[in-house]
Amino acid sequence: MDTDERILEAFILNHGRAATQILEELEPEEVANLLKEIPVELGTKVLEPMYAYKASRILERLDRACAIEILEAVDLKTAELVMRQMEESHCNSLLEGLASEVSNPLRLKLKNQENTVGALMDPILFSLRKSVRVGQALTFLREHKRPVSPHVFVVNQDKTLYGVVNLQDLFLADNETLITALANRDVPKLYDDIPLETIINYESWLYYYALPVTDRADVLVGSLKLETVRRGSVKSEEMLDKQAIRAGAALGELYRIGLTGFLQSPGE
């Protein structure tokens, strides 16, 4: 790596947003040529804060393999926003080449209209079948090895929503207890096709860190976090009670800290 490359790398790493603003002033072809020459992790730092339309024009000028590599490295929301700006044929071509763990949730999100619950939900979620017992559920949690919501979603055999289980209740229950004995059947849910603006001031955000999202057939398709609602709407900061926001965020962080320790501990 020569001196110029080291300077460029240091600038992107330490001043990512400033680098993005500079590159946004260049022609897409020029930025595409740069992305071909720098490591993918630097490219993601440049593209993630960039206007989606500009980023899509840049990726369209990259060869397919390079564009796919970058899309697999950026966060899912960035990939979705960028691909929404592409021509349908180009978008479909890239989706075909992406790894299934990226393409499957992207397809699910892209089928929803912008500014709907489905477009902002997280389609990658942890759920349990209602036939599972507590001991099995805890084993699945350890195997999952990713932070989950303070509430775990329970589904029927046909993948429709059955209810939710509070993680604290799950940790304290006897291993042989059926998960259905702990499930709350009255949990509020959101449909994936409703506008985001209609649920910003939803009372349930006072009690839940994340809400299940279903389609109109009641099939569980994802979850929506309060934090995502705040980021997704400029009106949410005014409409949501600030105390509720802080309480929800603190509760979620507390559960994540505790769950991280649980996931890292050896199984019994």
Short mmCIF file of C-alpha atoms in Angstrom, two decimals:
data_model
loop_
_atom_site.label_atom_id
_atom_site.label_comp_id
_atom_site.label_asym_id
_atom_site.label_seq_id
_atom_site.Cartn_x
_atom_site.Cartn_y
_atom_site.Cartn_z
CA MET A 1 0.00 0.00 0.00
CA ASP A 2 1.55 3.33 -1.06
CA THR A 3 1.41 6.62 0.85
CA ASP A 4 -1.63 7.97 -1.02
CA GLU A 5 -3.59 4.81 -0.30
CA ARG A 6 -2.70 4.98 3.40
CA ILE A 7 -3.83 8.60 3.57
CA LEU A 8 -7.11 7.76 1.81
CA GLU A 9 -7.76 4.80 4.12
CA ALA A 10 -7.05 6.87 7.23
CA PHE A 11 -9.33 9.66 6.01
CA ILE A 12 -12.23 7.30 5.31
CA LEU A 13 -11.83 5.48 8.63
CA ASN A 14 -11.60 8.66 10.70
CA HIS A 15 -13.85 10.98 8.70
CA GLY A 16 -16.31 8.66 7.00
CA ARG A 17 -19.17 11.14 6.57
CA ALA A 18 -16.87 13.85 5.24
CA ALA A 19 -15.43 11.36 2.75
CA THR A 20 -18.96 10.45 1.66
CA GLN A 21 -19.90 14.10 1.12
CA ILE A 22 -16.82 14.65 -1.03
CA LEU A 23 -17.47 11.56 -3.13
CA GLU A 24 -21.12 12.51 -3.64
CA GLU A 25 -19.89 15.51 -5.61
CA LEU A 26 -18.05 13.27 -8.09
CA GLU A 27 -19.49 11.43 -11.08
CA PRO A 28 -20.73 7.89 -10.32
CA GLU A 29 -18.13 6.46 -12.71
CA GLU A 30 -15.32 8.12 -10.77
CA VAL A 31 -16.53 6.76 -7.44
CA ALA A 32 -17.04 3.29 -8.95
CA ASN A 33 -13.43 3.30 -10.12
CA LEU A 34 -12.32 4.19 -6.61
CA LEU A 35 -14.38 1.40 -5.04
CA LYS A 36 -12.66 -1.09 -7.30
CA GLU A 37 -9.30 -0.09 -5.81
CA ILE A 38 -10.07 0.00 -2.09
CA PRO A 39 -10.98 -2.79 0.37
CA VAL A 40 -14.69 -3.62 0.65
CA GLU A 41 -14.84 -2.54 4.30
CA LEU A 42 -13.76 0.97 3.28
CA GLY A 43 -16.30 0.99 0.48
CA THR A 44 -19.10 0.21 2.94
CA LYS A 45 -18.09 3.13 5.17
CA VAL A 46 -18.41 5.42 2.15
CA LEU A 47 -21.70 4.03 0.81
CA GLU A 48 -23.74 3.49 3.98
CA PRO A 49 -24.22 7.23 4.76
CA MET A 50 -24.60 8.16 1.06
CA TYR A 51 -27.85 9.18 -0.62
CA ALA A 52 -29.44 5.95 -1.85
CA TYR A 53 -29.98 7.27 -5.39
CA LYS A 54 -26.31 8.22 -5.73
CA ALA A 55 -25.13 4.92 -4.27
CA SER A 56 -27.34 2.96 -6.67
CA ARG A 57 -25.90 4.80 -9.69
CA ILE A 58 -22.40 3.96 -8.46
CA LEU A 59 -23.14 0.26 -7.94
CA GLU A 60 -24.70 0.05 -11.40
CA ARG A 61 -21.31 1.03 -12.84
CA LEU A 62 -19.45 -1.71 -11.00
CA ASP A 63 -19.12 -5.20 -12.38
CA ARG A 64 -21.72 -7.56 -10.93
CA ALA A 65 -19.31 -9.49 -8.67
CA CYS A 66 -17.96 -6.30 -7.08
CA ALA A 67 -21.45 -4.85 -6.55
CA ILE A 68 -22.59 -8.09 -4.93
CA GLU A 69 -19.59 -8.11 -2.60
CA ILE A 70 -20.39 -4.60 -1.42
CA LEU A 71 -24.11 -5.28 -0.98
CA GLU A 72 -23.32 -8.29 1.17
CA ALA A 73 -21.05 -6.14 3.35
CA VAL A 74 -23.31 -3.12 3.98
CA ASP A 75 -26.14 -3.25 6.51
CA LEU A 76 -29.48 -4.62 5.33
CA LYS A 77 -31.27 -1.27 5.43
CA THR A 78 -28.63 0.35 3.20
CA ALA A 79 -28.85 -2.53 0.72
CA GLU A 80 -32.64 -2.21 0.62
CA LEU A 81 -32.67 1.55 0.09
CA VAL A 82 -30.03 1.36 -2.65
CA MET A 83 -31.73 -1.48 -4.51
CA ARG A 84 -35.08 0.31 -4.43
CA GLN A 85 -33.47 2.98 -6.64
CA MET A 86 -32.24 0.52 -9.30
CA GLU A 87 -33.87 -0.60 -12.50
CA GLU A 88 -35.89 -3.74 -11.81
CA SER A 89 -33.83 -5.93 -14.14
CA HIS A 90 -30.55 -4.83 -12.56
CA CYS A 91 -31.96 -5.28 -9.06
CA ASN A 92 -33.17 -8.81 -9.86
CA SER A 93 -29.79 -9.72 -11.34
CA LEU A 94 -28.01 -8.69 -8.14
CA LEU A 95 -30.56 -10.48 -5.95
CA GLU A 96 -29.88 -13.69 -7.86
CA GLY A 97 -26.17 -13.43 -7.05
CA LEU A 98 -26.43 -12.48 -3.38
CA ALA A 99 -25.99 -15.07 -0.65
CA SER A 100 -29.36 -16.43 0.49
CA GLU A 101 -28.99 -15.00 4.01
CA VAL A 102 -28.91 -11.56 2.40
CA SER A 103 -31.18 -12.02 -0.61
CA ASN A 104 -34.07 -13.70 1.25
CA PRO A 105 -34.71 -10.88 3.75
CA LEU A 106 -34.07 -8.31 1.01
CA ARG A 107 -36.72 -9.87 -1.26
CA LEU A 108 -39.16 -9.80 1.64
CA LYS A 109 -38.48 -6.13 2.35
CA LEU A 110 -38.44 -5.01 -1.28
CA LYS A 111 -41.91 -6.41 -1.93
CA ASN A 112 -43.28 -3.92 0.62
CA GLN A 113 -43.94 -0.33 -0.31
CA GLU A 114 -41.69 2.34 1.14
CA ASN A 115 -42.68 3.87 4.49
CA THR A 116 -44.73 0.85 5.50
CA VAL A 117 -44.17 -1.39 8.50
CA GLY A 118 -42.97 -4.17 6.21
CA ALA A 119 -40.34 -1.97 4.61
CA LEU A 120 -38.82 -1.06 7.99
CA MET A 121 -39.23 -4.33 9.89
CA ASP A 122 -36.41 -6.72 10.62
CA PRO A 123 -37.23 -9.95 8.75
CA ILE A 124 -34.39 -11.83 10.46
CA LEU A 125 -35.86 -12.88 13.77
CA PHE A 126 -35.74 -15.71 16.29
CA SER A 127 -38.96 -17.61 16.90
CA LEU A 128 -40.05 -20.82 18.62
CA ARG A 129 -42.68 -23.38 17.64
CA LYS A 130 -45.39 -23.72 20.27
CA SER A 131 -44.59 -27.44 20.76
CA VAL A 132 -41.16 -26.59 22.21
CA ARG A 133 -40.36 -26.96 25.92
CA VAL A 134 -38.35 -24.45 27.94
CA GLY A 135 -35.18 -26.55 28.01
CA GLN A 136 -35.20 -26.88 24.23
CA ALA A 137 -35.91 -23.17 23.85
CA LEU A 138 -32.86 -22.24 25.95
CA THR A 139 -30.71 -24.59 23.85
CA PHE A 140 -31.98 -22.94 20.66
CA LEU A 141 -31.18 -19.53 22.11
CA ARG A 142 -27.58 -20.56 22.79
CA GLU A 143 -27.24 -22.00 19.30
CA HIS A 144 -28.70 -18.83 17.76
CA LYS A 145 -25.83 -16.78 19.26
CA ARG A 146 -27.37 -13.47 18.28
CA PRO A 147 -29.07 -10.91 20.52
CA VAL A 148 -32.84 -11.18 20.37
CA SER A 149 -35.69 -9.02 21.53
CA PRO A 150 -36.69 -9.08 25.24
CA HIS A 151 -39.74 -10.94 23.93
CA VAL A 152 -39.45 -14.17 21.94
CA PHE A 153 -42.13 -14.86 19.34
CA VAL A 154 -43.97 -18.19 19.32
CA VAL A 155 -45.53 -19.59 16.16
CA ASN A 156 -47.96 -22.35 15.20
CA GLN A 157 -47.01 -25.17 12.83
CA ASP A 158 -48.28 -23.12 9.88
CA LYS A 159 -45.97 -20.22 10.96
CA THR A 160 -48.86 -18.03 12.08
CA LEU A 161 -48.30 -16.03 15.24
CA TYR A 162 -49.27 -17.79 18.49
CA GLY A 163 -47.98 -15.32 21.05
CA VAL A 164 -44.85 -13.99 22.75
CA VAL A 165 -42.78 -15.12 25.72
CA ASN A 166 -40.90 -12.76 28.01
CA LEU A 167 -37.23 -13.79 28.19
CA GLN A 168 -37.15 -13.38 31.96
CA ASP A 169 -40.06 -15.82 32.31
CA LEU A 170 -38.25 -18.23 29.99
CA PHE A 171 -35.05 -18.15 32.07
CA LEU A 172 -36.94 -18.77 35.32
CA ALA A 173 -39.25 -21.57 34.13
CA ASP A 174 -38.74 -25.31 34.60
CA ASN A 175 -37.05 -26.99 31.62
CA GLU A 176 -40.01 -29.33 31.04
CA THR A 177 -42.59 -26.55 30.86
CA LEU A 178 -44.24 -26.14 27.48
CA ILE A 179 -43.55 -22.78 25.94
CA THR A 180 -47.30 -22.25 25.47
CA ALA A 181 -47.69 -22.06 29.26
CA LEU A 182 -45.57 -18.91 29.27
CA ALA A 183 -46.88 -17.30 26.09
CA ASN A 184 -48.92 -14.11 26.09
CA ARG A 185 -51.65 -14.61 23.48
CA ASP A 186 -52.89 -11.02 23.65
CA VAL A 187 -49.74 -9.35 22.34
CA PRO A 188 -50.41 -6.50 19.88
CA LYS A 189 -49.22 -7.09 16.32
CA LEU A 190 -48.66 -4.99 13.24
CA TYR A 191 -49.59 -5.79 9.65
CA ASP A 192 -46.74 -5.45 7.18
CA ASP A 193 -48.72 -3.34 4.70
CA ILE A 194 -49.85 -0.49 6.97
CA PRO A 195 -48.20 2.97 6.73
CA LEU A 196 -45.50 3.65 9.30
CA GLU A 197 -47.08 6.98 10.27
CA THR A 198 -50.16 5.20 11.63
CA ILE A 199 -48.24 3.38 14.36
CA ILE A 200 -45.79 6.06 15.53
CA ASN A 201 -47.88 6.99 18.57
CA TYR A 202 -48.98 3.40 19.20
CA GLU A 203 -49.63 2.90 22.93
CA SER A 204 -48.00 -0.54 22.87
CA TRP A 205 -44.56 1.06 22.51
CA LEU A 206 -44.87 1.90 26.21
CA TYR A 207 -44.71 -1.81 27.03
CA TYR A 208 -42.85 -3.55 24.19
CA TYR A 209 -39.32 -3.08 22.86
CA ALA A 210 -40.34 -4.75 19.58
CA LEU A 211 -43.66 -5.83 18.10
CA PRO A 212 -44.36 -8.83 15.85
CA VAL A 213 -45.23 -8.13 12.23
CA THR A 214 -47.54 -10.42 10.28
CA ASP A 215 -49.09 -10.50 6.84
CA ARG A 216 -52.86 -10.48 6.42
CA ALA A 217 -52.90 -14.29 6.80
CA ASP A 218 -51.39 -13.82 10.28
CA VAL A 219 -48.07 -15.44 9.23
CA LEU A 220 -45.18 -14.02 11.24
CA VAL A 221 -42.88 -12.22 8.78
CA GLY A 222 -40.70 -10.06 11.04
CA SER A 223 -40.53 -7.66 13.96
CA LEU A 224 -40.40 -3.90 14.29
CA LYS A 225 -38.36 -2.16 16.98
CA LEU A 226 -39.23 1.15 18.59
CA GLU A 227 -35.77 2.40 17.67
CA THR A 228 -36.45 1.67 14.00
CA VAL A 229 -39.74 3.58 14.13
CA ARG A 230 -37.89 6.60 15.49
CA ARG A 231 -35.28 6.46 12.72
CA GLY A 232 -37.88 5.86 10.03
CA SER A 233 -40.00 8.93 10.64
CA VAL A 234 -39.10 12.57 11.19
CA LYS A 235 -42.34 13.04 13.11
CA SER A 236 -41.70 10.28 15.62
CA GLU A 237 -39.47 12.38 17.88
CA GLU A 238 -42.35 14.80 18.40
CA MET A 239 -45.14 12.28 18.68
CA LEU A 240 -43.54 9.64 20.92
CA ASP A 241 -43.29 10.42 24.58
CA LYS A 242 -39.60 10.94 25.33
CA GLN A 243 -39.78 9.19 28.68
CA ALA A 244 -41.22 6.10 27.00
CA ILE A 245 -38.46 6.20 24.39
CA ARG A 246 -35.75 6.32 27.04
CA ALA A 247 -37.39 3.59 29.11
CA GLY A 248 -37.82 1.32 26.10
CA ALA A 249 -34.24 1.81 24.95
CA ALA A 250 -32.87 1.20 28.46
CA LEU A 251 -34.95 -1.95 28.85
CA GLY A 252 -33.76 -3.29 25.53
CA GLU A 253 -30.13 -2.56 26.37
CA LEU A 254 -30.46 -4.25 29.77
CA TYR A 255 -31.87 -7.40 28.19
CA ARG A 256 -29.18 -7.41 25.52
CA ILE A 257 -26.41 -7.20 28.13
CA GLY A 258 -27.89 -10.05 30.15
CA LEU A 259 -28.57 -12.18 27.09
CA THR A 260 -25.04 -11.71 25.77
CA GLY A 261 -23.69 -13.25 28.96
CA PHE A 262 -26.17 -16.11 28.68
CA LEU A 263 -25.24 -16.85 25.07
CA GLN A 264 -21.54 -16.89 25.90
CA SER A 265 -21.94 -19.26 28.86
CA PRO A 266 -21.49 -23.00 28.30
CA GLY A 267 -24.66 -25.06 28.10
CA GLU A 268 -25.70 -27.24 30.99
#
